[in-house]
Amino acid sequence: MPHKPSRIGSGVLRGVDAVPVTVEVRIGGPQGTPKVLGLADNGVREALFRILGAFSSQDLPMPRGVPTISLTPATIPKSGSGFDLPMALALGSAGGIVTIPPSLAALGEVSLGGDILPTPGIVAVALAAREQGWTDLLTAPSTARIAALVPGIRAFGAGTLREAFDWIRGELKLAPAEPPPPDRDELHPDLAEIRGHETPKRALMVAAAGRHNLLMVGPPGSGKSALAKRLPGILPPTSDTEALEILKIHTIHGSLLQPLGRRRPIRSPHHTSSVASLLGGGRDPRPGEVSLSQHGVLFLDELPEFRREVIEGLRQPLEDGHLSVGRVRQTVTMPADFLLVCTMNPCPCGYHGHGLRACTCSPAQRQRYRARVSGPMLDRLDLQVEVPNVAPETYTAPQDTAWSTEQIAQQVQVATERQQSRSAVPNARLREGDLEQAIGTAVDVHRTLETILRTYRLSGRSRVRLLRISRTLADLDDRDDVLSDDLLVAARLRGAIQGSGI
């Protein structure tokens, strides 16, 4: 009578998610060649030799016969060393060492010495296992603690292959892993330390409250980066769902050792970053900076210095909140719902309009410099403000406590709660129909809007963005009604009234 194959659950990464994979092993006769089926790449096929070496090192009985290993579904490419552990356990089960319970899934690399090592993507695999009904997850001790953050999953950490077999047999007790404490909150600099710059600080508050993308233009040393560094302190904390999604993405990337807790990620890639590193990609697509900034901030310092294809590649995620990466074997959609904050100089030398230092750039040089950022891209940056050089006496002026990070954060939280009670999306992503309802039908408001659009020859996209910013300004004041003054302030924050050519 033929024996049923031994089975255990696992998962394979596709972008920032994981697909459940069932690992099946059948032991055949003494003759033949071991086979690994199911679109497994070379790394997965080599796992069999690592596993047999680990069996020998751990003094575990070798399975008698030639194994055939199947990874289903067979239509999805399999890669990575995470299949080592489930393949080893299924092989041991097929050889009669253990009986694998149906609720168990596993993920981890196995060394030749039999140690179980961590692999990327543990949170994504834990979520996929939970959807499949595999409620117990066996992995390396360090990744077990991260997997324990997923509700509905009991994660267990085994240091060696022998410990894993002993635990399944009931000869070793492993307690479910305890999740690690969140990383300590960073002490953010106080916004009140920035003297002057009332308009840029207001733009920063509006950006945090409504998730509006922000561009700050000014000479070197005017305070653009200092303002951007104070944005994390006024952002609202993440929800449970957002925190879990952030954790999932960062564990795939391998850039997170401790969970962020309720803090939002802040990413600041260098201007030499490639398209793949910023937008994501690779043979097996992995998240880039735009996905690592999910529910957080992507800060691009000196925007025109980035490659043009990188800047233009941001247009889709800014509109859609996600990014599609196409490859020959698969197309992966990755999340990219982030707040974009950019800075730039007004010209190549940086001192056009400085007042105290002369600009050495010709008009043609200034035009070429600004042309590095296309008009369609600029149109997608809701807020565009100048950060001029302040007078020397401003630096010694007393701090304005009304602009303290603590107080501004409270206003932002009030505005955020108002948005959440009205819509599932922030104001910056309100659709036009929902936006018109959120603005109201006041005649003077719409007359003011028409005047602004006609006077400054603004596009339809600018109209929508003016309304979104106006709605955020009203929320910051804890008001239901949008006023004409909100539209005028919104136009100034969008750069329409400044005449600066931003």
Short mmCIF file of C-alpha atoms in Angstrom, two decimals:
data_model
loop_
_atom_site.label_atom_id
_atom_site.label_comp_id
_atom_site.label_asym_id
_atom_site.label_seq_id
_atom_site.Cartn_x
_atom_site.Cartn_y
_atom_site.Cartn_z
CA MET A 1 0.00 0.00 0.00
CA PRO A 2 1.57 3.34 -1.03
CA HIS A 3 2.47 5.81 1.71
CA LYS A 4 0.95 9.27 1.74
CA PRO A 5 3.47 12.08 1.31
CA SER A 6 4.45 14.05 4.41
CA ARG A 7 3.26 17.65 4.39
CA ILE A 8 4.04 20.94 6.12
CA GLY A 9 3.12 24.56 5.41
CA SER A 10 5.41 27.41 4.43
CA GLY A 11 5.32 30.46 2.15
CA VAL A 12 7.09 32.22 -0.71
CA LEU A 13 7.49 35.98 -1.05
CA ARG A 14 5.90 37.86 -3.94
CA GLY A 15 6.69 41.56 -3.57
CA VAL A 16 5.62 42.53 -0.05
CA ASP A 17 3.21 39.61 0.42
CA ALA A 18 3.62 35.86 0.75
CA VAL A 19 1.80 33.02 -0.98
CA PRO A 20 1.12 29.89 1.13
CA VAL A 21 3.16 26.91 -0.04
CA THR A 22 2.69 23.27 0.94
CA VAL A 23 5.90 21.23 1.09
CA GLU A 24 5.30 17.53 0.34
CA VAL A 25 7.93 14.75 0.55
CA ARG A 26 7.68 11.15 -0.58
CA ILE A 27 10.47 8.58 -0.09
CA GLY A 28 10.98 6.20 -3.02
CA GLY A 29 13.19 3.20 -3.61
CA PRO A 30 16.98 3.02 -3.19
CA GLN A 31 17.67 3.84 -6.83
CA GLY A 32 17.16 7.16 -8.62
CA THR A 33 17.90 10.85 -8.28
CA PRO A 34 16.39 13.16 -5.65
CA LYS A 35 13.96 15.64 -7.19
CA VAL A 36 12.64 19.03 -6.09
CA LEU A 37 9.49 19.93 -8.05
CA GLY A 38 7.40 23.08 -8.30
CA LEU A 39 9.42 25.76 -10.17
CA ALA A 40 12.19 25.70 -7.56
CA ASP A 41 15.32 27.68 -8.40
CA ASN A 42 18.90 26.50 -7.83
CA GLY A 43 18.98 27.83 -4.27
CA VAL A 44 15.94 25.74 -3.28
CA ARG A 45 17.24 22.64 -5.04
CA GLU A 46 20.59 22.97 -3.25
CA ALA A 47 18.73 22.92 0.07
CA LEU A 48 18.49 19.14 -0.09
CA PHE A 49 22.28 18.82 0.23
CA ARG A 50 22.38 21.26 3.16
CA ILE A 51 19.61 19.31 4.86
CA LEU A 52 21.35 15.96 4.47
CA GLY A 53 24.53 17.51 5.87
CA ALA A 54 22.53 18.87 8.81
CA PHE A 55 20.99 15.42 9.47
CA SER A 56 24.49 13.96 9.68
CA SER A 57 25.83 16.77 11.91
CA GLN A 58 22.87 16.50 14.29
CA ASP A 59 23.15 12.68 14.41
CA LEU A 60 19.62 12.28 13.04
CA PRO A 61 18.66 9.07 11.19
CA MET A 62 18.96 9.48 7.45
CA PRO A 63 15.81 8.74 5.42
CA ARG A 64 16.16 5.44 3.53
CA GLY A 65 15.38 5.86 -0.13
CA VAL A 66 15.37 8.61 -2.70
CA PRO A 67 13.20 11.63 -1.78
CA THR A 68 10.90 13.51 -4.12
CA ILE A 69 9.99 16.99 -2.82
CA SER A 70 7.05 18.92 -4.25
CA LEU A 71 6.32 22.59 -3.57
CA THR A 72 2.72 23.52 -4.36
CA PRO A 73 1.21 25.51 -5.96
CA ALA A 74 3.57 24.44 -8.73
CA THR A 75 2.85 27.46 -10.95
CA ILE A 76 4.57 30.00 -8.66
CA PRO A 77 8.38 30.33 -8.80
CA LYS A 78 10.10 29.35 -5.54
CA SER A 79 13.32 30.97 -4.34
CA GLY A 80 15.17 31.67 -1.11
CA SER A 81 16.60 29.61 1.72
CA GLY A 82 13.43 29.74 3.83
CA PHE A 83 12.29 26.36 2.47
CA ASP A 84 15.22 24.58 4.16
CA LEU A 85 13.43 24.03 7.46
CA PRO A 86 10.02 22.86 6.14
CA MET A 87 11.78 20.55 3.66
CA ALA A 88 13.92 19.08 6.46
CA LEU A 89 10.89 18.53 8.71
CA ALA A 90 8.84 16.95 5.93
CA LEU A 91 11.80 14.75 5.00
CA GLY A 92 12.13 13.62 8.61
CA SER A 93 8.41 12.92 8.74
CA ALA A 94 8.58 10.88 5.54
CA GLY A 95 11.46 8.92 7.10
CA GLY A 96 9.43 8.16 10.23
CA ILE A 97 11.27 10.46 12.66
CA VAL A 98 8.22 12.61 13.52
CA THR A 99 4.58 13.14 12.66
CA ILE A 100 3.88 16.73 11.62
CA PRO A 101 0.64 18.24 12.98
CA PRO A 102 -1.61 19.81 10.30
CA SER A 103 -1.54 23.21 12.04
CA LEU A 104 2.24 23.62 11.66
CA ALA A 105 4.12 25.81 9.19
CA ALA A 106 7.84 26.51 9.11
CA LEU A 107 10.33 28.96 7.65
CA GLY A 108 14.09 29.10 8.08
CA GLU A 109 17.48 28.33 6.62
CA VAL A 110 19.36 25.25 7.83
CA SER A 111 23.15 25.25 7.94
CA LEU A 112 25.36 22.21 7.33
CA GLY A 113 25.84 22.03 11.08
CA GLY A 114 22.08 21.86 11.68
CA ASP A 115 21.57 25.40 13.00
CA ILE A 116 18.31 27.11 12.08
CA LEU A 117 18.98 30.59 10.72
CA PRO A 118 16.60 33.53 10.14
CA THR A 119 15.34 34.46 6.68
CA PRO A 120 13.56 37.60 5.41
CA GLY A 121 9.80 37.95 5.24
CA ILE A 122 8.72 36.21 8.44
CA VAL A 123 5.74 38.53 9.01
CA ALA A 124 4.44 38.10 5.45
CA VAL A 125 4.73 34.31 5.75
CA ALA A 126 3.04 34.37 9.17
CA LEU A 127 0.11 36.31 7.71
CA ALA A 128 -0.16 33.87 4.79
CA ALA A 129 0.01 30.90 7.20
CA ARG A 130 -2.78 32.37 9.33
CA GLU A 131 -5.03 32.75 6.27
CA GLN A 132 -4.34 29.09 5.41
CA GLY A 133 -5.23 27.88 8.92
CA TRP A 134 -1.66 27.09 9.99
CA THR A 135 -1.71 28.61 13.45
CA ASP A 136 1.71 27.38 14.68
CA LEU A 137 4.89 28.66 13.04
CA LEU A 138 8.36 27.19 13.66
CA THR A 139 11.37 29.31 12.76
CA ALA A 140 14.66 30.64 14.12
CA PRO A 141 14.47 32.15 17.65
CA SER A 142 15.13 35.74 16.51
CA THR A 143 12.48 35.71 13.79
CA ALA A 144 10.02 33.86 16.04
CA ARG A 145 9.88 36.95 18.27
CA ILE A 146 8.94 39.12 15.28
CA ALA A 147 6.36 36.58 14.04
CA ALA A 148 4.77 36.66 17.50
CA LEU A 149 3.57 40.18 16.70
CA VAL A 150 1.07 38.72 14.20
CA PRO A 151 -2.30 38.15 15.92
CA GLY A 152 -3.56 34.57 15.69
CA ILE A 153 -0.10 33.03 15.25
CA ARG A 154 1.85 31.07 17.88
CA ALA A 155 5.50 31.35 16.92
CA PHE A 156 8.15 28.95 18.23
CA GLY A 157 11.88 29.35 17.91
CA ALA A 158 14.23 26.36 17.64
CA GLY A 159 17.98 26.84 17.50
CA THR A 160 18.84 23.54 15.79
CA LEU A 161 17.23 20.89 13.65
CA ARG A 162 17.41 18.39 16.53
CA GLU A 163 15.55 20.81 18.81
CA ALA A 164 12.86 21.16 16.13
CA PHE A 165 12.37 17.38 15.88
CA ASP A 166 12.43 16.94 19.67
CA TRP A 167 9.80 19.67 20.05
CA ILE A 168 7.48 18.10 17.47
CA ARG A 169 7.87 14.70 19.19
CA GLY A 170 7.01 16.30 22.55
CA GLU A 171 10.44 15.56 24.03
CA LEU A 172 11.36 19.24 24.30
CA LYS A 173 9.19 22.06 25.55
CA LEU A 174 9.33 25.32 23.63
CA ALA A 175 7.26 28.20 24.95
CA PRO A 176 5.57 30.42 22.37
CA ALA A 177 7.86 33.33 21.57
CA GLU A 178 7.22 36.68 23.22
CA PRO A 179 7.20 39.69 20.88
CA PRO A 180 10.04 42.16 21.36
CA PRO A 181 9.33 45.60 22.84
CA PRO A 182 9.04 48.42 20.32
CA ASP A 183 12.11 50.44 19.54
CA ARG A 184 12.57 53.43 21.80
CA ASP A 185 10.90 56.60 20.54
CA GLU A 186 13.35 59.07 19.13
CA LEU A 187 13.51 62.50 20.71
CA HIS A 188 12.56 64.75 17.82
CA PRO A 189 13.80 68.37 17.79
CA ASP A 190 11.17 70.93 18.70
CA LEU A 191 9.48 72.86 15.90
CA ALA A 192 9.51 75.96 18.14
CA GLU A 193 13.31 76.03 17.79
CA ILE A 194 12.81 77.24 14.19
CA ARG A 195 12.58 81.02 14.40
CA GLY A 196 10.57 82.79 11.73
CA HIS A 197 9.41 80.78 8.73
CA GLU A 198 5.75 80.98 9.69
CA THR A 199 4.53 79.93 6.24
CA PRO A 200 6.84 76.89 5.92
CA LYS A 201 5.90 75.75 9.43
CA ARG A 202 2.23 76.06 8.57
CA ALA A 203 2.85 74.07 5.40
CA LEU A 204 4.58 71.39 7.49
CA MET A 205 1.55 71.20 9.80
CA VAL A 206 -0.87 70.96 6.85
CA ALA A 207 1.28 68.24 5.25
CA ALA A 208 1.22 66.17 8.44
CA ALA A 209 -2.52 66.64 9.00
CA GLY A 210 -3.79 65.91 5.49
CA ARG A 211 -0.91 63.82 4.09
CA HIS A 212 -0.18 66.49 1.47
CA ASN A 213 3.08 66.25 -0.44
CA LEU A 214 5.40 69.17 0.26
CA LEU A 215 8.17 70.97 -1.65
CA MET A 216 10.35 73.57 0.12
CA VAL A 217 12.48 75.88 -2.02
CA GLY A 218 15.21 78.06 -0.57
CA PRO A 219 18.92 78.88 -0.47
CA PRO A 220 21.46 76.71 1.38
CA GLY A 221 21.24 77.05 5.15
CA SER A 222 17.78 78.63 5.17
CA GLY A 223 16.32 75.79 7.26
CA LYS A 224 14.69 73.44 4.75
CA SER A 225 16.25 70.26 6.14
CA ALA A 226 15.79 71.46 9.73
CA LEU A 227 12.07 71.85 9.08
CA ALA A 228 11.83 68.41 7.46
CA LYS A 229 13.57 66.78 10.43
CA ARG A 230 10.83 68.09 12.71
CA LEU A 231 8.03 66.50 10.70
CA PRO A 232 8.18 63.07 12.45
CA GLY A 233 7.41 64.69 15.79
CA ILE A 234 4.03 66.04 14.63
CA LEU A 235 2.79 63.03 12.66
CA PRO A 236 -0.10 61.05 14.21
CA PRO A 237 0.70 57.53 15.50
CA THR A 238 -0.03 54.51 13.32
CA SER A 239 -3.06 52.26 13.71
CA ASP A 240 -2.73 48.53 14.45
CA THR A 241 -3.24 47.66 10.78
CA GLU A 242 -0.72 50.24 9.60
CA ALA A 243 1.89 49.13 12.14
CA LEU A 244 1.59 45.49 11.03
CA GLU A 245 1.89 46.43 7.35
CA ILE A 246 4.98 48.53 8.05
CA LEU A 247 6.50 45.65 9.98
CA LYS A 248 5.76 43.21 7.14
CA ILE A 249 7.46 45.38 4.52
CA HIS A 250 10.54 46.11 6.59
CA THR A 251 11.11 42.47 7.57
CA ILE A 252 11.09 41.54 3.87
CA HIS A 253 13.69 44.21 3.22
CA GLY A 254 15.70 43.11 6.25
CA SER A 255 16.07 46.69 7.54
CA LEU A 256 14.12 46.34 10.80
CA LEU A 257 15.61 44.73 13.90
CA GLN A 258 13.06 46.13 16.35
CA PRO A 259 9.40 46.98 15.66
CA LEU A 260 8.72 50.70 15.31
CA GLY A 261 5.71 50.59 17.62
CA ARG A 262 3.43 53.49 16.72
CA ARG A 263 6.12 55.53 14.95
CA ARG A 264 5.95 56.11 11.24
CA PRO A 265 8.95 55.25 9.07
CA ILE A 266 11.06 58.08 7.67
CA ARG A 267 13.25 57.25 4.68
CA SER A 268 15.90 59.61 3.27
CA PRO A 269 17.56 58.02 0.23
CA HIS A 270 20.66 59.63 -1.29
CA HIS A 271 20.30 61.47 -4.57
CA THR A 272 22.51 58.87 -6.29
CA SER A 273 19.93 56.14 -5.62
CA SER A 274 19.00 53.97 -8.60
CA VAL A 275 15.50 53.47 -9.95
CA ALA A 276 15.34 49.95 -8.52
CA SER A 277 16.47 51.02 -5.04
CA LEU A 278 13.91 53.81 -4.88
CA LEU A 279 10.95 52.23 -6.66
CA GLY A 280 11.68 48.56 -6.01
CA GLY A 281 12.55 45.78 -8.41
CA GLY A 282 15.08 43.06 -9.05
CA ARG A 283 14.72 39.61 -10.58
CA ASP A 284 12.35 38.68 -7.75
CA PRO A 285 10.85 42.14 -7.08
CA ARG A 286 11.53 43.47 -3.61
CA PRO A 287 10.33 46.72 -2.02
CA GLY A 288 12.19 49.96 -2.65
CA GLU A 289 12.22 53.19 -0.68
CA VAL A 290 8.70 54.15 -1.74
CA SER A 291 7.32 50.94 -0.20
CA LEU A 292 9.57 51.20 2.85
CA SER A 293 7.99 54.65 3.34
CA GLN A 294 4.49 53.13 3.45
CA HIS A 295 2.31 55.08 5.94
CA GLY A 296 5.35 57.27 6.62
CA VAL A 297 7.54 59.90 4.98
CA LEU A 298 9.84 59.81 1.97
CA PHE A 299 12.28 62.74 2.23
CA LEU A 300 14.15 63.68 -0.94
CA ASP A 301 16.75 66.33 -0.20
CA GLU A 302 17.82 68.39 -3.24
CA LEU A 303 15.17 66.94 -5.55
CA PRO A 304 16.69 68.11 -8.87
CA GLU A 305 19.89 66.16 -8.12
CA PHE A 306 18.00 62.85 -8.38
CA ARG A 307 17.96 61.10 -11.73
CA ARG A 308 15.11 62.20 -13.93
CA GLU A 309 13.78 58.66 -14.36
CA VAL A 310 13.69 58.31 -10.57
CA ILE A 311 11.71 61.54 -10.15
CA GLU A 312 9.29 60.71 -12.96
CA GLY A 313 8.87 57.19 -11.56
CA LEU A 314 7.24 58.72 -8.49
CA ARG A 315 4.27 60.00 -10.45
CA GLN A 316 2.28 56.74 -10.42
CA PRO A 317 2.64 55.99 -6.70
CA LEU A 318 1.83 59.61 -5.82
CA GLU A 319 -1.46 59.29 -7.67
CA ASP A 320 -2.42 55.68 -6.93
CA GLY A 321 -0.78 54.87 -3.58
CA HIS A 322 0.77 51.71 -5.03
CA LEU A 323 3.38 50.69 -7.58
CA SER A 324 3.29 47.92 -10.19
CA VAL A 325 6.62 46.27 -11.01
CA GLY A 326 6.51 44.07 -14.10
CA ARG A 327 8.92 41.23 -14.85
CA VAL A 328 8.91 38.43 -17.43
CA ARG A 329 7.76 35.85 -14.90
CA GLN A 330 5.41 37.99 -12.82
CA THR A 331 3.95 41.40 -12.15
CA VAL A 332 3.94 42.50 -8.52
CA THR A 333 1.93 45.35 -7.00
CA MET A 334 3.61 46.91 -3.97
CA PRO A 335 2.17 49.52 -1.59
CA ALA A 336 3.48 53.07 -1.86
CA ASP A 337 1.17 55.27 0.21
CA PHE A 338 3.63 57.78 1.62
CA LEU A 339 3.99 61.50 2.36
CA LEU A 340 6.59 63.00 0.02
CA VAL A 341 8.68 65.88 1.37
CA CYS A 342 11.23 67.46 -0.98
CA THR A 343 13.68 70.33 -0.84
CA MET A 344 15.53 72.15 -3.59
CA ASN A 345 17.63 75.23 -4.15
CA PRO A 346 16.24 78.00 -6.37
CA CYS A 347 19.20 77.66 -8.76
CA PRO A 348 22.46 75.67 -9.20
CA CYS A 349 24.51 77.99 -6.96
CA GLY A 350 21.60 78.23 -4.53
CA TYR A 351 21.53 81.99 -3.97
CA HIS A 352 18.97 83.32 -6.42
CA GLY A 353 16.79 85.75 -4.46
CA HIS A 354 18.97 85.41 -1.35
CA GLY A 355 19.24 89.14 -0.69
CA LEU A 356 22.66 89.03 0.95
CA ARG A 357 24.63 86.96 -1.56
CA ALA A 358 24.67 87.41 -5.31
CA CYS A 359 23.56 84.60 -7.59
CA THR A 360 26.21 83.53 -10.11
CA CYS A 361 23.82 81.60 -12.37
CA SER A 362 22.58 82.80 -15.73
CA PRO A 363 18.84 82.76 -16.50
CA ALA A 364 19.42 79.79 -18.80
CA GLN A 365 21.20 77.84 -16.02
CA ARG A 366 18.36 78.54 -13.62
CA GLN A 367 15.83 77.40 -16.20
CA ARG A 368 17.71 74.18 -16.93
CA TYR A 369 18.04 73.47 -13.20
CA ARG A 370 14.32 73.82 -12.55
CA ALA A 371 13.50 71.84 -15.69
CA ARG A 372 15.07 68.78 -14.05
CA VAL A 373 11.72 68.48 -12.23
CA SER A 374 8.94 68.30 -14.82
CA GLY A 375 5.75 70.30 -14.69
CA PRO A 376 3.52 67.21 -14.23
CA MET A 377 5.67 66.16 -11.28
CA LEU A 378 5.53 69.63 -9.71
CA ASP A 379 1.77 69.65 -10.19
CA ARG A 380 1.55 66.57 -7.96
CA LEU A 381 3.26 68.34 -5.05
CA ASP A 382 0.31 69.83 -3.17
CA LEU A 383 2.27 72.34 -1.09
CA GLN A 384 5.07 74.44 -2.60
CA VAL A 385 6.56 77.06 -0.28
CA GLU A 386 9.61 79.26 -0.20
CA VAL A 387 11.99 79.04 2.73
CA PRO A 388 13.89 82.34 2.50
CA ASN A 389 17.00 83.28 4.40
CA VAL A 390 15.98 84.99 7.67
CA ALA A 391 17.47 88.15 9.15
CA PRO A 392 20.36 87.60 11.62
CA GLU A 393 18.41 89.03 14.58
CA THR A 394 15.71 86.36 14.06
CA TYR A 395 18.03 83.62 15.39
CA THR A 396 18.14 85.21 18.87
CA ALA A 397 14.42 85.88 19.10
CA PRO A 398 12.53 83.96 21.83
CA GLN A 399 10.89 80.69 20.85
CA ASP A 400 7.20 80.86 19.96
CA THR A 401 5.56 78.20 22.15
CA ALA A 402 2.50 78.23 19.87
CA TRP A 403 4.69 76.34 17.39
CA SER A 404 5.95 73.73 19.85
CA THR A 405 6.00 70.18 18.50
CA GLU A 406 3.69 69.00 21.28
CA GLN A 407 1.04 71.62 20.55
CA ILE A 408 1.18 71.21 16.77
CA ALA A 409 0.99 67.42 17.16
CA GLN A 410 -2.25 67.84 19.13
CA GLN A 411 -3.75 69.98 16.35
CA VAL A 412 -2.69 67.45 13.75
CA GLN A 413 -4.28 64.65 15.79
CA VAL A 414 -7.58 66.56 15.96
CA ALA A 415 -7.54 67.09 12.19
CA THR A 416 -6.69 63.42 11.63
CA GLU A 417 -9.60 62.26 13.77
CA ARG A 418 -11.98 64.55 11.87
CA GLN A 419 -10.81 63.04 8.57
CA GLN A 420 -11.19 59.50 9.87
CA SER A 421 -14.75 60.18 10.99
CA ARG A 422 -15.58 61.53 7.54
CA SER A 423 -13.67 59.20 5.22
CA ALA A 424 -11.37 56.18 5.20
CA VAL A 425 -8.68 58.15 3.34
CA PRO A 426 -6.77 61.32 4.26
CA ASN A 427 -7.72 64.61 2.65
CA ALA A 428 -4.87 64.41 0.15
CA ARG A 429 -6.52 61.33 -1.41
CA LEU A 430 -10.17 62.42 -1.31
CA ARG A 431 -11.91 61.66 -4.60
CA GLU A 432 -13.56 64.58 -6.35
CA GLY A 433 -17.12 63.52 -5.50
CA ASP A 434 -16.33 63.06 -1.81
CA LEU A 435 -14.34 66.28 -1.88
CA GLU A 436 -17.22 68.39 -3.17
CA GLN A 437 -19.39 66.99 -0.39
CA ALA A 438 -16.70 67.74 2.21
CA ILE A 439 -16.36 71.34 0.96
CA GLY A 440 -20.03 72.25 0.84
CA THR A 441 -21.99 74.53 -1.49
CA ALA A 442 -21.26 78.01 -0.07
CA VAL A 443 -21.49 80.48 -2.96
CA ASP A 444 -18.68 82.77 -1.75
CA VAL A 445 -16.27 79.81 -1.44
CA HIS A 446 -16.86 78.65 -5.00
CA ARG A 447 -16.69 82.23 -6.30
CA THR A 448 -13.31 82.67 -4.59
CA LEU A 449 -12.13 79.38 -6.07
CA GLU A 450 -13.13 80.45 -9.58
CA THR A 451 -11.31 83.77 -9.15
CA ILE A 452 -8.09 82.02 -8.04
CA LEU A 453 -8.23 79.53 -10.92
CA ARG A 454 -8.84 82.26 -13.50
CA THR A 455 -6.30 84.74 -12.13
CA TYR A 456 -3.40 82.28 -11.83
CA ARG A 457 -4.42 80.05 -14.77
CA LEU A 458 -4.40 76.88 -12.71
CA SER A 459 -5.19 73.39 -14.01
CA GLY A 460 -8.00 71.06 -13.02
CA ARG A 461 -5.55 69.08 -10.92
CA SER A 462 -4.60 72.27 -9.07
CA ARG A 463 -8.29 72.94 -8.41
CA VAL A 464 -8.70 69.56 -6.72
CA ARG A 465 -5.56 70.07 -4.68
CA LEU A 466 -6.65 73.54 -3.55
CA LEU A 467 -9.92 72.07 -2.30
CA ARG A 468 -8.10 69.26 -0.49
CA ILE A 469 -5.73 71.69 1.23
CA SER A 470 -8.65 73.95 2.18
CA ARG A 471 -10.43 71.00 3.77
CA THR A 472 -7.32 70.23 5.83
CA LEU A 473 -7.02 73.86 6.97
CA ALA A 474 -10.62 73.72 8.20
CA ASP A 475 -9.94 70.43 9.99
CA LEU A 476 -6.91 71.94 11.72
CA ASP A 477 -9.19 74.67 13.06
CA ASP A 478 -11.73 71.98 14.03
CA ARG A 479 -14.36 73.46 11.69
CA ASP A 480 -17.00 71.78 9.55
CA ASP A 481 -17.23 74.62 7.03
CA VAL A 482 -14.55 75.58 4.54
CA LEU A 483 -14.18 79.37 4.25
CA SER A 484 -12.95 81.60 1.45
CA ASP A 485 -9.92 82.45 3.60
CA ASP A 486 -9.01 78.74 3.61
CA LEU A 487 -8.84 78.82 -0.20
CA LEU A 488 -6.62 81.92 -0.17
CA VAL A 489 -4.26 80.34 2.35
CA ALA A 490 -4.29 77.11 0.33
CA ALA A 491 -3.36 79.02 -2.83
CA ARG A 492 -0.46 80.67 -1.03
CA LEU A 493 0.74 77.34 0.37
CA ARG A 494 0.51 75.84 -3.10
CA GLY A 495 2.73 78.59 -4.50
CA ALA A 496 0.07 80.11 -6.71
CA ILE A 497 0.11 83.57 -5.10
CA GLN A 498 3.83 83.86 -4.41
CA GLY A 499 4.90 84.70 -7.93
CA SER A 500 8.09 82.78 -7.29
CA GLY A 501 7.84 80.56 -10.33
CA ILE A 502 7.89 77.41 -8.21
#
